[in-house]
Each structure stands twice: as structure tokens, then as C-alpha cells.
Short mmCIF file of C-alpha atoms and ligand atoms in Angstrom, two decimals:
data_model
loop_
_atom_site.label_atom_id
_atom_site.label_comp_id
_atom_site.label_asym_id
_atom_site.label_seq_id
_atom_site.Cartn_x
_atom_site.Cartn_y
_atom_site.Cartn_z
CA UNK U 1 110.55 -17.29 -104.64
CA UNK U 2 110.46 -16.87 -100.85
CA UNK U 3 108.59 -13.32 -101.73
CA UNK U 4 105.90 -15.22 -103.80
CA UNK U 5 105.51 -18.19 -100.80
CA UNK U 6 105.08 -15.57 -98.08
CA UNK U 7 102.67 -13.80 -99.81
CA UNK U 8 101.13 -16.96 -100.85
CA UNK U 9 101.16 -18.75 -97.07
CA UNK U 10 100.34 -15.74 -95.48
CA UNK U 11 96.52 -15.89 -97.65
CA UNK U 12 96.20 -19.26 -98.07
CA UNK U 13 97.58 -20.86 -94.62
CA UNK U 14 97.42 -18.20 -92.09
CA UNK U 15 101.11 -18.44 -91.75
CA UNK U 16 102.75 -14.95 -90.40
CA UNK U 17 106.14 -14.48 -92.02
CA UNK U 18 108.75 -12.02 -93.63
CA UNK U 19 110.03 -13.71 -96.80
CA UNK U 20 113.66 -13.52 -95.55
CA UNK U 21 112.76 -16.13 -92.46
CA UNK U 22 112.12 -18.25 -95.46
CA UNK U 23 114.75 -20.85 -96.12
CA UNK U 24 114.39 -23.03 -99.29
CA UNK U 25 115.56 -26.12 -99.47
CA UNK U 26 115.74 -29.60 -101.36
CA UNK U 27 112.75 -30.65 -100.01
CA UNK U 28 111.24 -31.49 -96.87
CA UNK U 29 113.49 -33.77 -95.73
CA UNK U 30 116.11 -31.47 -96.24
CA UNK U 31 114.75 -29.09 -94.10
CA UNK U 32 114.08 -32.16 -91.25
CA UNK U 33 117.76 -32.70 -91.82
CA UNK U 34 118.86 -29.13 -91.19
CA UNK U 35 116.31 -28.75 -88.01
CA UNK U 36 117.39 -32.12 -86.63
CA UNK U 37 120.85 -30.54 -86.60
CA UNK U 38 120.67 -27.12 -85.70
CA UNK U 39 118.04 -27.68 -82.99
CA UNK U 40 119.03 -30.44 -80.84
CA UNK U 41 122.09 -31.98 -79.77
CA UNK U 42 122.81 -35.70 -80.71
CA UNK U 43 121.23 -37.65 -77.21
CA UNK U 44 118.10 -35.10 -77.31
CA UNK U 45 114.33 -36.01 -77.00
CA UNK U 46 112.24 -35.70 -79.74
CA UNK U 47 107.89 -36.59 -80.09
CA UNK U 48 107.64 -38.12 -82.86
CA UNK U 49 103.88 -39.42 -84.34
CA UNK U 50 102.85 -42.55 -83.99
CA UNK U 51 102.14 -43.93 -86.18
CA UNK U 52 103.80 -41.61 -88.30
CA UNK U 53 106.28 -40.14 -91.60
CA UNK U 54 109.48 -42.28 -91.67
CA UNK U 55 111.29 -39.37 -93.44
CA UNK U 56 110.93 -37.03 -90.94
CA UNK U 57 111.85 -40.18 -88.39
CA UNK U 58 115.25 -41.15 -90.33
CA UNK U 59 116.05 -37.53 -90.33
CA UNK U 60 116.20 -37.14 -86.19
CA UNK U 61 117.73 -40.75 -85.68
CA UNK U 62 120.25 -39.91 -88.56
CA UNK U 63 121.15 -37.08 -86.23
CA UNK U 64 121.26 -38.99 -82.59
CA UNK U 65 118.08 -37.58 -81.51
CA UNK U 66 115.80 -40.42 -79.33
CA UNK U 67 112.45 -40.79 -80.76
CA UNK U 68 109.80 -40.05 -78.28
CA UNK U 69 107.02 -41.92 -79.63
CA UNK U 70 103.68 -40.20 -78.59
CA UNK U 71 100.50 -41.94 -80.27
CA UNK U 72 97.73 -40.51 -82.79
CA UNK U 73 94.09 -40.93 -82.13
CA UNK U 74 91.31 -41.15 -84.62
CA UNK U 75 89.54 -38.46 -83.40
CA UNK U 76 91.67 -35.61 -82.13
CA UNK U 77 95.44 -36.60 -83.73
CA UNK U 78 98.19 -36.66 -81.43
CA UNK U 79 97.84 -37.09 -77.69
CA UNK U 80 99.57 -34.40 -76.01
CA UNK U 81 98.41 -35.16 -72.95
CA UNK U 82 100.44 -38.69 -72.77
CA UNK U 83 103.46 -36.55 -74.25
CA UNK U 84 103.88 -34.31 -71.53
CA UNK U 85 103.22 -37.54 -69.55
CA UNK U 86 105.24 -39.89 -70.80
CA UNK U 87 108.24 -37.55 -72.18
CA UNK U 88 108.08 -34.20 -70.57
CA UNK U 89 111.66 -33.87 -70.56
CA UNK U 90 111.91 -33.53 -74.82
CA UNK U 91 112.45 -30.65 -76.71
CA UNK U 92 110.74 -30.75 -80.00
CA UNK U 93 107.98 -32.29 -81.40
CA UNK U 94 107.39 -32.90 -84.92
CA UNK U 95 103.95 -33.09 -85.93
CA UNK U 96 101.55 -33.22 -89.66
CA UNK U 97 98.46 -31.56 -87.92
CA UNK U 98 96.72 -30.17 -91.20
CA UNK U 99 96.23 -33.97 -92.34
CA UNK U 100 98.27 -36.55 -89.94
CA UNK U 101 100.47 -39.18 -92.36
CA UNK U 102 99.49 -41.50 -92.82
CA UNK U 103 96.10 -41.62 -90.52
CA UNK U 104 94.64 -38.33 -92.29
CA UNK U 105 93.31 -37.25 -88.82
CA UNK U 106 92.93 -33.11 -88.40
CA UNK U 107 94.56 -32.03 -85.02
CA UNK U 108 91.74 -30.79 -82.83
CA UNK U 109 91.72 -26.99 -82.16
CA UNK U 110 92.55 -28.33 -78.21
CA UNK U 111 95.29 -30.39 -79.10
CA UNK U 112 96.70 -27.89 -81.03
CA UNK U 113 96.36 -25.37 -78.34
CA UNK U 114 97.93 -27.99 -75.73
CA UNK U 115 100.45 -28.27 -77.77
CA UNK U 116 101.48 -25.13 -78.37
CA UNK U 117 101.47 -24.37 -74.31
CA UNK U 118 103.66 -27.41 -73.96
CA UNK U 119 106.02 -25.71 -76.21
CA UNK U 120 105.24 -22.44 -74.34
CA UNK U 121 106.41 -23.81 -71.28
CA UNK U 122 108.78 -25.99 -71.50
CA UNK U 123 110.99 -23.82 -74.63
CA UNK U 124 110.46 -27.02 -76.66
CA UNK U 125 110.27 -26.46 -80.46
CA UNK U 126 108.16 -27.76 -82.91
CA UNK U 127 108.07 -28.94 -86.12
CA UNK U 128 104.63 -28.14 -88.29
CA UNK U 129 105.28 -30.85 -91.23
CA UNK U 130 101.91 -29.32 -93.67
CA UNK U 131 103.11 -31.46 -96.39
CA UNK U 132 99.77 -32.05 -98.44
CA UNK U 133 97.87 -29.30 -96.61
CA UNK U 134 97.00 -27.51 -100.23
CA UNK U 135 94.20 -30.19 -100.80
CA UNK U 136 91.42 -29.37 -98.86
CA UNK U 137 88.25 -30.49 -99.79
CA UNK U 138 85.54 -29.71 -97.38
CA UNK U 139 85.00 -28.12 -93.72
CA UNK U 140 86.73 -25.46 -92.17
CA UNK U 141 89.91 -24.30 -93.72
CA UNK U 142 92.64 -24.85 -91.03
CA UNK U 143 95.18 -21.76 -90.31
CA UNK U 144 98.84 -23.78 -89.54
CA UNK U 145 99.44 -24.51 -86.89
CA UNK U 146 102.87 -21.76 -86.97
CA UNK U 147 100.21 -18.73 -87.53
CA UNK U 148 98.22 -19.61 -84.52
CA UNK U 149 101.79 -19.27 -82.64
CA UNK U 150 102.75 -16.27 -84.42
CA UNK U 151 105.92 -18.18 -85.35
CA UNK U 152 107.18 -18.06 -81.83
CA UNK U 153 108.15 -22.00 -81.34
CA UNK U 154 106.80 -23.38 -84.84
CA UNK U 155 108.83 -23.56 -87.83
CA UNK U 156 106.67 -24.19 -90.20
CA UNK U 157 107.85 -27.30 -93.32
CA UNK U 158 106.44 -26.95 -97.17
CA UNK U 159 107.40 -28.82 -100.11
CA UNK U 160 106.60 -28.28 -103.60
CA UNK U 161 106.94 -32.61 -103.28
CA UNK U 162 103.14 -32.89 -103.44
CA UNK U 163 101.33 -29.68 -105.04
CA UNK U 164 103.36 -30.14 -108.01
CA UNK U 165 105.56 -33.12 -107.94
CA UNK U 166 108.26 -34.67 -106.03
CA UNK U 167 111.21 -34.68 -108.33
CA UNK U 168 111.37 -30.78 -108.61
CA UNK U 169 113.42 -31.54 -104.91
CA UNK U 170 112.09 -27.85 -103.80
CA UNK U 171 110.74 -27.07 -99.95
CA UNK U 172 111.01 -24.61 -97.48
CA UNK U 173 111.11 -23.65 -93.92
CA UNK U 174 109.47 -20.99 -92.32
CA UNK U 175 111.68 -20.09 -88.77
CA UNK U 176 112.11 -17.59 -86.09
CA UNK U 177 113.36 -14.66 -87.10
CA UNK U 178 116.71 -14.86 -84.90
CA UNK U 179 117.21 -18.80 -86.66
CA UNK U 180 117.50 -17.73 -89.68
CA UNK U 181 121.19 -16.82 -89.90
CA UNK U 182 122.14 -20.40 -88.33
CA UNK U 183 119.85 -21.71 -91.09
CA UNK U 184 121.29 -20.02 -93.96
CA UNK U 185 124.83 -20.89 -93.05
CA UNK U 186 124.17 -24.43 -92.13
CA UNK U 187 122.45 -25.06 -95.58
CA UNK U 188 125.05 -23.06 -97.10
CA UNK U 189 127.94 -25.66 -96.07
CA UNK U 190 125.31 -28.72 -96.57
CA UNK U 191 123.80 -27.92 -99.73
CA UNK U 192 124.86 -24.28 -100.66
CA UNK U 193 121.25 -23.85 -102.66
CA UNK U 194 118.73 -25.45 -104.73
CA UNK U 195 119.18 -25.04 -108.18
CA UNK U 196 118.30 -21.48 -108.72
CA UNK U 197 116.55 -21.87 -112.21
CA UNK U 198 114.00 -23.53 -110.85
CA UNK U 199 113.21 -21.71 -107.93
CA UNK U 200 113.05 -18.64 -110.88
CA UNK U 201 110.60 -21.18 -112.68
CA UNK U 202 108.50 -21.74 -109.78
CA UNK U 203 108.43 -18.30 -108.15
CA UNK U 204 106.68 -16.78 -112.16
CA UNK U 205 104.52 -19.97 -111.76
CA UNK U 206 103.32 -18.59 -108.26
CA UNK U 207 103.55 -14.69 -109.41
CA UNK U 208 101.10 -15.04 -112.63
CA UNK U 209 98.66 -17.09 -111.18
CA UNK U 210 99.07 -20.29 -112.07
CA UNK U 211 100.61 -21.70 -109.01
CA UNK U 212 96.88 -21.33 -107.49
CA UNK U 213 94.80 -22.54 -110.93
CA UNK U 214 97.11 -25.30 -110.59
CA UNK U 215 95.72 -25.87 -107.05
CA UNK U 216 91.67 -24.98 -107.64
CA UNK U 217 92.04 -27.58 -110.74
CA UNK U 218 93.75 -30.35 -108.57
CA UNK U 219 91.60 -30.57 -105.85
CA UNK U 220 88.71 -30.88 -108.06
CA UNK U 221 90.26 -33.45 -109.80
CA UNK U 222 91.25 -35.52 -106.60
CA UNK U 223 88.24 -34.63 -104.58
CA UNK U 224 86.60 -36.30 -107.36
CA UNK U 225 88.63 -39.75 -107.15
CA UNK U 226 88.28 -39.42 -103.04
CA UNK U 227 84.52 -40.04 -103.77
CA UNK U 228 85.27 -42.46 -106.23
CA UNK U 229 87.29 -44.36 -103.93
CA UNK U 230 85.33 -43.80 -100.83
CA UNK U 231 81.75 -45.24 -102.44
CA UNK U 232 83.27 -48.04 -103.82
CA UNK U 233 85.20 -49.31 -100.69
CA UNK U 234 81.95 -49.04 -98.80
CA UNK U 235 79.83 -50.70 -101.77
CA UNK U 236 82.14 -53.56 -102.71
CA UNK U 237 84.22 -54.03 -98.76
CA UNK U 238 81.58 -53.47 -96.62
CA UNK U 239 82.69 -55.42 -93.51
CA UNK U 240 86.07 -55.46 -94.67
CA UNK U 241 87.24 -52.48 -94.24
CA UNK U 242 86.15 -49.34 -92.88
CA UNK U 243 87.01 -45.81 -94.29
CA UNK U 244 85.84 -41.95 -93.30
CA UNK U 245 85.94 -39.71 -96.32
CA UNK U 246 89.47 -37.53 -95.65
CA UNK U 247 88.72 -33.94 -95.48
CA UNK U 248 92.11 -32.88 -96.98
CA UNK U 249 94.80 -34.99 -98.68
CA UNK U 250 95.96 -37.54 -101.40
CA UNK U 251 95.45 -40.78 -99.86
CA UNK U 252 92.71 -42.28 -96.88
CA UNK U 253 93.42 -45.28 -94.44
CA UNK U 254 90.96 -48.22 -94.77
CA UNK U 255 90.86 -49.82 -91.25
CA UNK U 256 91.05 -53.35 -91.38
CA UNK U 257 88.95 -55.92 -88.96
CA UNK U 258 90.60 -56.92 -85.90
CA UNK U 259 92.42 -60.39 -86.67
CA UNK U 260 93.71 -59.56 -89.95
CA UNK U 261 97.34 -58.58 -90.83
CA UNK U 262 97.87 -55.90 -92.93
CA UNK U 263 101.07 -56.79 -94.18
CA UNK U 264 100.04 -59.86 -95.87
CA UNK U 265 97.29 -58.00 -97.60
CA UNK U 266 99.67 -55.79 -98.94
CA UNK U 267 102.11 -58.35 -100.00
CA UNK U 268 99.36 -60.44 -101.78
CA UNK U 269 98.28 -56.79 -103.72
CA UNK U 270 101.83 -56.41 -104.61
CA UNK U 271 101.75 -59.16 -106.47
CA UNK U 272 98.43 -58.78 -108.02
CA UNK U 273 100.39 -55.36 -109.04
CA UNK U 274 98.59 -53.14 -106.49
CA UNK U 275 100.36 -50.84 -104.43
CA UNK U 276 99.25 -50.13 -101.00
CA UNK U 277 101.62 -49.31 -97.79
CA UNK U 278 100.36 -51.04 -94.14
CA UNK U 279 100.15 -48.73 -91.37
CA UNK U 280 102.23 -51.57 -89.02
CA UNK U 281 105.13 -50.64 -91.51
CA UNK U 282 104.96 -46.85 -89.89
CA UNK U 283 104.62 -48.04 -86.75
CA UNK U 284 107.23 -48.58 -84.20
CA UNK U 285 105.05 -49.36 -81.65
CA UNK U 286 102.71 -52.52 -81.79
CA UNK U 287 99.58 -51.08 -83.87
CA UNK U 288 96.18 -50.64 -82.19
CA UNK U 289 94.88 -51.57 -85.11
CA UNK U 290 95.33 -52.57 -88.85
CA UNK U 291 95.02 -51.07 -91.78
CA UNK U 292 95.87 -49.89 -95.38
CA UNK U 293 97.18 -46.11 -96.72
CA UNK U 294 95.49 -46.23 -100.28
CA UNK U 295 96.34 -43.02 -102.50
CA UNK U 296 93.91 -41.67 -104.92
CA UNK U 297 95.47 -39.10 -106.33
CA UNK U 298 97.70 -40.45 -109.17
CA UNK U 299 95.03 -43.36 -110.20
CA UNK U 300 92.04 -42.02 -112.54
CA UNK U 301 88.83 -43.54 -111.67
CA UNK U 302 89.39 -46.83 -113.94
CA UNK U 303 92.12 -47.74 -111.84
CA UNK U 304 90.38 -46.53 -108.40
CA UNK U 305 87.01 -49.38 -109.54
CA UNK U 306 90.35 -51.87 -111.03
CA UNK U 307 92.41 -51.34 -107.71
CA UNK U 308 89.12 -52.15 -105.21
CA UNK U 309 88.12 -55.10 -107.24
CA UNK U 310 91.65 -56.58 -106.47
CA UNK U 311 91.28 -55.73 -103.01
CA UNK U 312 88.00 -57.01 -102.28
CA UNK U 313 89.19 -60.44 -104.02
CA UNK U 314 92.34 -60.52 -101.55
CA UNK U 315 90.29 -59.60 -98.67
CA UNK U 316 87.19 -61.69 -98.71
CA UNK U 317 89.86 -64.45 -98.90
CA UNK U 318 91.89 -63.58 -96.37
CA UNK U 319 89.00 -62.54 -93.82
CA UNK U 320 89.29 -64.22 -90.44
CA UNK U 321 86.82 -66.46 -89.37
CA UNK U 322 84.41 -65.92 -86.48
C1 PLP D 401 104.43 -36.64 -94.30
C2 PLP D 401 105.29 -36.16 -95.41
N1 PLP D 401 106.08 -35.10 -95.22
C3 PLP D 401 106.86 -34.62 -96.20
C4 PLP D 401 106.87 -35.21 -97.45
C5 PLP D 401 107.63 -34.58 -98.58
O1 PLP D 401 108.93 -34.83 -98.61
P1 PLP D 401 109.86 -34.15 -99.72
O2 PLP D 401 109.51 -32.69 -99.81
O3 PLP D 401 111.21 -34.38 -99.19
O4 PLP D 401 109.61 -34.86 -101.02
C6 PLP D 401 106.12 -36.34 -97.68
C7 PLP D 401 106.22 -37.01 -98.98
O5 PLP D 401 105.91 -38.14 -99.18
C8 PLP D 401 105.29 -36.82 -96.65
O6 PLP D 401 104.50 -37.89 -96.86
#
């Protein structure tokens, strides 16, 4: 298996690795786990995105780390700047820059490059999260974020969670070279190994092609409810909310007006049997603004038109006066 993914990362995410400074593990958030503990010691600073993944969050905190809250912006994803700023004395950063959870922003070539100095500098580590990255739909295709390092300061996170499906509990790590002993035995006292028959599963599913048929057919499928999604929000909510068609990813952020509370919207669609997650729930700091993580993937298009009816009937109720 970790022959297959670092043949298969190398081609189709730039990222530069020997198979052996591959570690698999349970998941994603069993490789923040192991990080969290073999990087830093309980007390330690870590940037965290804000808003940002809650899993990778629990995972530091669960280990004494401080959360070092440094905030996302629409345009260019996190703000390094304010980082070095407002925390320069932190030592890992954990970042989504393919496709920023849950704000779907692409870190800017700059901020990437900032970031990486940062790291450069100061010896910090940092933590390239590229959970969905597999689903690109349009524009340039993005080399992680660990390639551009040459694997120097990044170890690089995968999970099989969302390119084939979450209960398989299979991710990896990609570290240093001189980690990967430290890795191996932590995980072998935590874990000892995934199950192995299904790493043998998914490594033939990878080596005779259908890994990437799998992935060509899936973003045509979910490219296609995107669109779906995206016209009819800005058909039937215009005013209401405002959306940019992702790039990349299962799920887009529809920006709420000023005034309205996003957490009420999403308890009212709860109980109209509509699932959608508030971004002030993966916030720690006060939100600059509201809004709602809708995900297209697992809805067909039915649903998508049944789901935006709901919404629109919630919202043009709700909508503040002026
Ligand atoms: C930002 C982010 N990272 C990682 C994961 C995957 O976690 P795991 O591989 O543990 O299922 C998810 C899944 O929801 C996610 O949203």
C-alpha cells in the first residue's frame, strides 16, 4: 500500500516521497493524534485555522498543546502574516491549504510560500491536512503544499475517509525521513496497525487502476451536483445567501447576510430534516461573518432542488429586517 500511494501522490499531488516515510494509519485523526504527540510537548503552541476542522483541533488539545488561533480569509486562506504576529513563538501549524474546511478557500501561492519561510525560520513544523484534495474540478491543479517543501518541515495527512468512504478507518502520513522510526514505534504501541486485509484490498484497488477510475468518475459526478447546487442557491436565495462555485471539494459555504444567525437556521433545517453545519460552530473566535457548510456530494440532484427549497422557506422567514 504505501508503494502504490507514493507512486500515486508523487503523479497526482506533487508530493516527493520514498514509500517507507509513509506511515498508515486509522485515519486522519489518527495521524493528528500521533503528530500532536510526537511533535510537541504538552504546554506547546500550535496555529490552528480559524475557522477551522475540530478533529484536527481535539487532537492537539487532547494532547496539551495551546491552540493558536490564526484566522482564514476569503481570498488568500490563512493569514500568516498575523501568525507570525500574533504567535511567533509556536511550533507547528496545521493547515487544509488544497481546499480550507470548512471555508473551501485555496491558499494563495504567497501564503503558502510565507508559510513555508515561517517554518524555515523558526524550525516550526507543519501539518498539510489535504483531506478532500482528490476532487478538483477546475483551475490550476495545486502541487501540496509538502512537495513545494521537498518534505523538509511538512508532513503531509491523507485519508482514504473521503475518496472512498469514511468507515474503511485508513490514512496516512507522509514525514521526514529521520521521523519515521519515532512514527512507526509510537503507532506501534498506540495502534500496532490497521487491519492489514484491507490495506491489501486497497493497495490492488490503487495497483489495477481503479483507485483513479474511481476518482475521474467521482468528480464528474460531484462536479455535476456543485453546479446543481450552485445555480439553484443563486436562482431561488438570491439575497439570502451568497455562494462562489468551490474549485475543489465536497461541500461550499453559503454566506449568510449580516444580522442573521446561523445557528438558528440550522436548527430550524434540522427539524425540517435538513442537515447543514454553521460555520460559528467551528469557530472559536467570534465569526466575521455567518454562514452555512452545505455538502453536495452524497445528495443526487433531487435532493440538492428538495434541500434549497427548504432552505429558501427557512430563510426568507427568518431574514432580518432593514
Ligand atoms: C478537514 C478534514 N480533515 C480530515 C478528515 C478525515 O478524517 P478521517 O480520515 O479521520 O476520517 C475530515 C473528515 O471529515 C475533514 O473534514
Amino acid at each position: 500500500l504505501r508503494e502504490a500511494l507514493a507512486a500515486h501522490l508523487a503523479v497526482a499531488r506533487g508530493v516527493q516521497c520514498q514509500a517507507d516515510q509513509i506511515i498508515i494509519v486509522a485515519g486522519a485523526q489518527a495521524g493528528f493524534d500521533l503528530a500532536a504527540r510526537l511533535l510537541l510537548n504538552p504546554g506547546d503552541l500550535a496555529w490552528i485555522e480559524e475557522p477551522g476542522y475540530f478533529g484536527a483541533r481535539y487532537a492537539f488539545q487532547n494532547a496539551g498543546i495551546q491552540l493558536a488561533l490564526v484566522r482564514v480569509n476569503s481570498k488568500e486562506g490563512l493569514e500568516v502574516l498575523a501568525g507570525k504576529t500574533e504567535f511567533p513563538q509556536a511550533r507547528l501549524a496545521i493547515v487544509t491549504p488544497s481546499h480550507q474546511f470548512p471555508t473551501g478557500v485555496t491558499m494563495s501561492l504567497a501564503q503558502r510560500l510565507a508559510l513555508l519561510e515561517w517554518a524555515n525560520q523558526t524550525g516550526a513544523w507543519i501539518i498539510e491536512d489535504d483531506y478532500d484534495s482528490e476532487f478538483r474540478f477546475g483551475g490550476r491543479p495545486l502541487e501540496a503544499l509538502q512537495g513545494l517543501d521537498k518534505g523538509r518541515h511538512v508532513l503531509y495527512v491523507g485519508t482514504f475517509s473521503k475518496v472512498l468512504f469514511p468507515a474503511l478507518r485508513l490514512g496516512y502520513l507522509v514525514v521526514p525521513p529521520a521521523l519515521v522510526d519515532a512514527f512507526l514505534k509510537l503507532r506501534r504501541f498506540v495502534d500496532t496497525q490497521p487491519p492489514i486485509l484491507d490495506q491489501m484490498v486497497v493497495a490492488e484497488f490503487i495497483e489495477e487502476g481503479h483507485f483513479l477510475r474511481h476518482i475521474r468518475r467521482m468528480r464528474q459526478i460531484y462536479k455535476s451536483r456543485r453546479d446543481v447546487l450552485v445555480e439553484m442557491l443563486q436562482s431561488q436565495l438570491r439575497g439570502l445567501i451568497g455562494v462562489s462555485k468551490p474549485e475543489a471539494g465536497m461541500h461550499l459555504v453559503g454566506w449568510l447576510a449580516p444580522g442573521m444567525d446561523d445557528q438558528q437556521v440550522a436548527k430550524q433545517a434540522a427539524a425540517k430534516g435538513l442537515e447543514v453545519v454553521p460555520i460559528s460552530s467551528l469557530s472559536l473566535l467570534p465569526p466575521t461573518r455567518a454562514g452555512l457548510m452545505l455538502g453536495y456530494a452524497a445528495v443526487d440532484e433531487k435532493k440538492i432542488r428538495v434541500g434549497v427549497s427548504t432552505l429558501s422557506e427557512i430563510l426568507i422567514k427568518l431574514k432580518p429586517l432593514v
